[in-house]
Amino acid sequence: MSDKRWYLVSYDIRNQKRWRLLYKQLQGRGERIHYSLFRCRLTPTEMEKLRWELEKLIAVEDDLMFVHLCPRCANRVQERNGINGWEPPTDGFEVL
């Protein structure tokens, strides 16, 4: 059984250079949902490592947030697509 969990990673970075550094760290670790919001499936150890890496890049005035989605919540996520309207939850949120 996989110990991976869904996390939403949100950030508000005041400096474009730091924003780009955070963005590059998150690429490949999750799916970019919005400008500064990623959905990542990580083990608790991977999440802590990522949090530690990102924390080194931010300044005092920046904001960084990790939100753990429990399996029940992850299965109930609904997304709105500008073309098709509200989509039912996708298999991408299935927690095994």
CSV table of C-alpha atoms in Angstrom, one decimal:
chain,number,residue,atom,x,y,z
A,1,MET,CA,0.0,0.0,0.0
A,2,SER,CA,1.3,3.4,-1.0
A,3,ASP,CA,1.8,6.0,1.8
A,4,LYS,CA,1.4,8.9,-0.7
A,5,ARG,CA,-1.1,11.6,0.2
A,6,TRP,CA,-2.5,14.6,-1.7
A,7,TYR,CA,-1.3,18.0,-0.8
A,8,LEU,CA,-2.1,21.5,-2.2
A,9,VAL,CA,0.9,23.7,-2.2
A,10,SER,CA,0.1,27.4,-2.4
A,11,TYR,CA,2.6,30.3,-2.4
A,12,ASP,CA,2.6,34.1,-2.6
A,13,ILE,CA,6.0,35.3,-3.4
A,14,ARG,CA,6.7,39.0,-3.6
A,15,ASN,CA,9.8,38.8,-5.8
A,16,GLN,CA,9.7,37.4,-9.4
A,17,LYS,CA,13.1,35.8,-9.0
A,18,ARG,CA,12.2,33.9,-5.9
A,19,TRP,CA,8.8,33.0,-7.4
A,20,ARG,CA,10.6,31.4,-10.4
A,21,LEU,CA,12.9,29.4,-8.0
A,22,LEU,CA,9.9,28.0,-6.1
A,23,TYR,CA,8.1,27.2,-9.4
A,24,LYS,CA,11.1,25.3,-10.7
A,25,GLN,CA,11.3,23.3,-7.4
A,26,LEU,CA,7.6,22.3,-7.7
A,27,GLN,CA,7.8,21.3,-11.4
A,28,GLY,CA,7.9,17.6,-11.7
A,29,ARG,CA,6.6,17.1,-8.1
A,30,GLY,CA,3.1,17.9,-8.8
A,31,GLU,CA,0.5,19.4,-11.2
A,32,ARG,CA,0.2,23.1,-11.6
A,33,ILE,CA,-3.4,24.0,-11.1
A,34,HIS,CA,-3.2,27.8,-11.0
A,35,TYR,CA,-0.5,30.5,-11.1
A,36,SER,CA,0.8,29.7,-7.6
A,37,LEU,CA,-1.0,26.5,-6.7
A,38,PHE,CA,0.2,22.9,-7.2
A,39,ARG,CA,-1.4,19.6,-6.4
A,40,CYS,CA,1.2,17.1,-5.3
A,41,ARG,CA,1.0,13.4,-4.3
A,42,LEU,CA,3.8,12.8,-1.9
A,43,THR,CA,4.8,10.6,1.0
A,44,PRO,CA,5.0,12.5,4.4
A,45,THR,CA,8.8,12.3,4.0
A,46,GLU,CA,8.8,13.8,0.5
A,47,MET,CA,6.4,16.5,1.7
A,48,GLU,CA,8.7,17.5,4.6
A,49,LYS,CA,11.7,17.5,2.2
A,50,LEU,CA,9.9,19.7,-0.3
A,51,ARG,CA,8.8,22.0,2.5
A,52,TRP,CA,12.3,22.3,3.8
A,53,GLU,CA,13.7,23.0,0.3
A,54,LEU,CA,11.0,25.7,-0.4
A,55,GLU,CA,11.5,27.3,3.0
A,56,LYS,CA,15.1,28.0,2.1
A,57,LEU,CA,14.1,30.0,-1.0
A,58,ILE,CA,11.4,32.3,0.6
A,59,ALA,CA,11.8,35.6,2.4
A,60,VAL,CA,10.0,36.9,5.5
A,61,GLU,CA,7.4,38.7,3.4
A,62,ASP,CA,6.5,35.6,1.3
A,63,ASP,CA,3.8,33.1,2.1
A,64,LEU,CA,3.9,29.3,1.7
A,65,MET,CA,1.1,26.9,2.6
A,66,PHE,CA,0.8,23.1,2.5
A,67,VAL,CA,-2.7,21.6,2.8
A,68,HIS,CA,-3.1,17.9,3.3
A,69,LEU,CA,-6.2,16.5,1.6
A,70,CYS,CA,-7.6,13.5,3.4
A,71,PRO,CA,-8.7,10.6,1.1
A,72,ARG,CA,-12.4,11.5,1.6
A,73,CYS,CA,-11.7,15.2,0.7
A,74,ALA,CA,-9.5,14.4,-2.2
A,75,ASN,CA,-12.2,12.2,-3.8
A,76,ARG,CA,-14.8,15.0,-3.5
A,77,VAL,CA,-12.7,17.8,-5.2
A,78,GLN,CA,-14.5,19.4,-8.0
A,79,GLU,CA,-12.8,21.5,-10.7
A,80,ARG,CA,-14.2,24.1,-13.1
A,81,ASN,CA,-13.0,24.1,-16.6
A,82,GLY,CA,-13.7,27.3,-18.6
A,83,ILE,CA,-14.8,25.2,-21.6
A,84,ASN,CA,-16.8,22.4,-20.1
A,85,GLY,CA,-18.0,24.0,-16.8
A,86,TRP,CA,-17.8,22.0,-13.6
A,87,GLU,CA,-16.2,18.6,-14.0
A,88,PRO,CA,-16.9,15.6,-11.7
A,89,PRO,CA,-13.9,14.6,-9.6
A,90,THR,CA,-11.2,12.9,-11.7
A,91,ASP,CA,-9.3,9.7,-11.2
A,92,GLY,CA,-6.3,11.8,-10.5
A,93,PHE,CA,-7.5,12.2,-7.0
A,94,GLU,CA,-8.1,8.5,-6.3
A,95,VAL,CA,-6.2,7.5,-3.2
A,96,LEU,CA,-5.1,3.9,-3.2
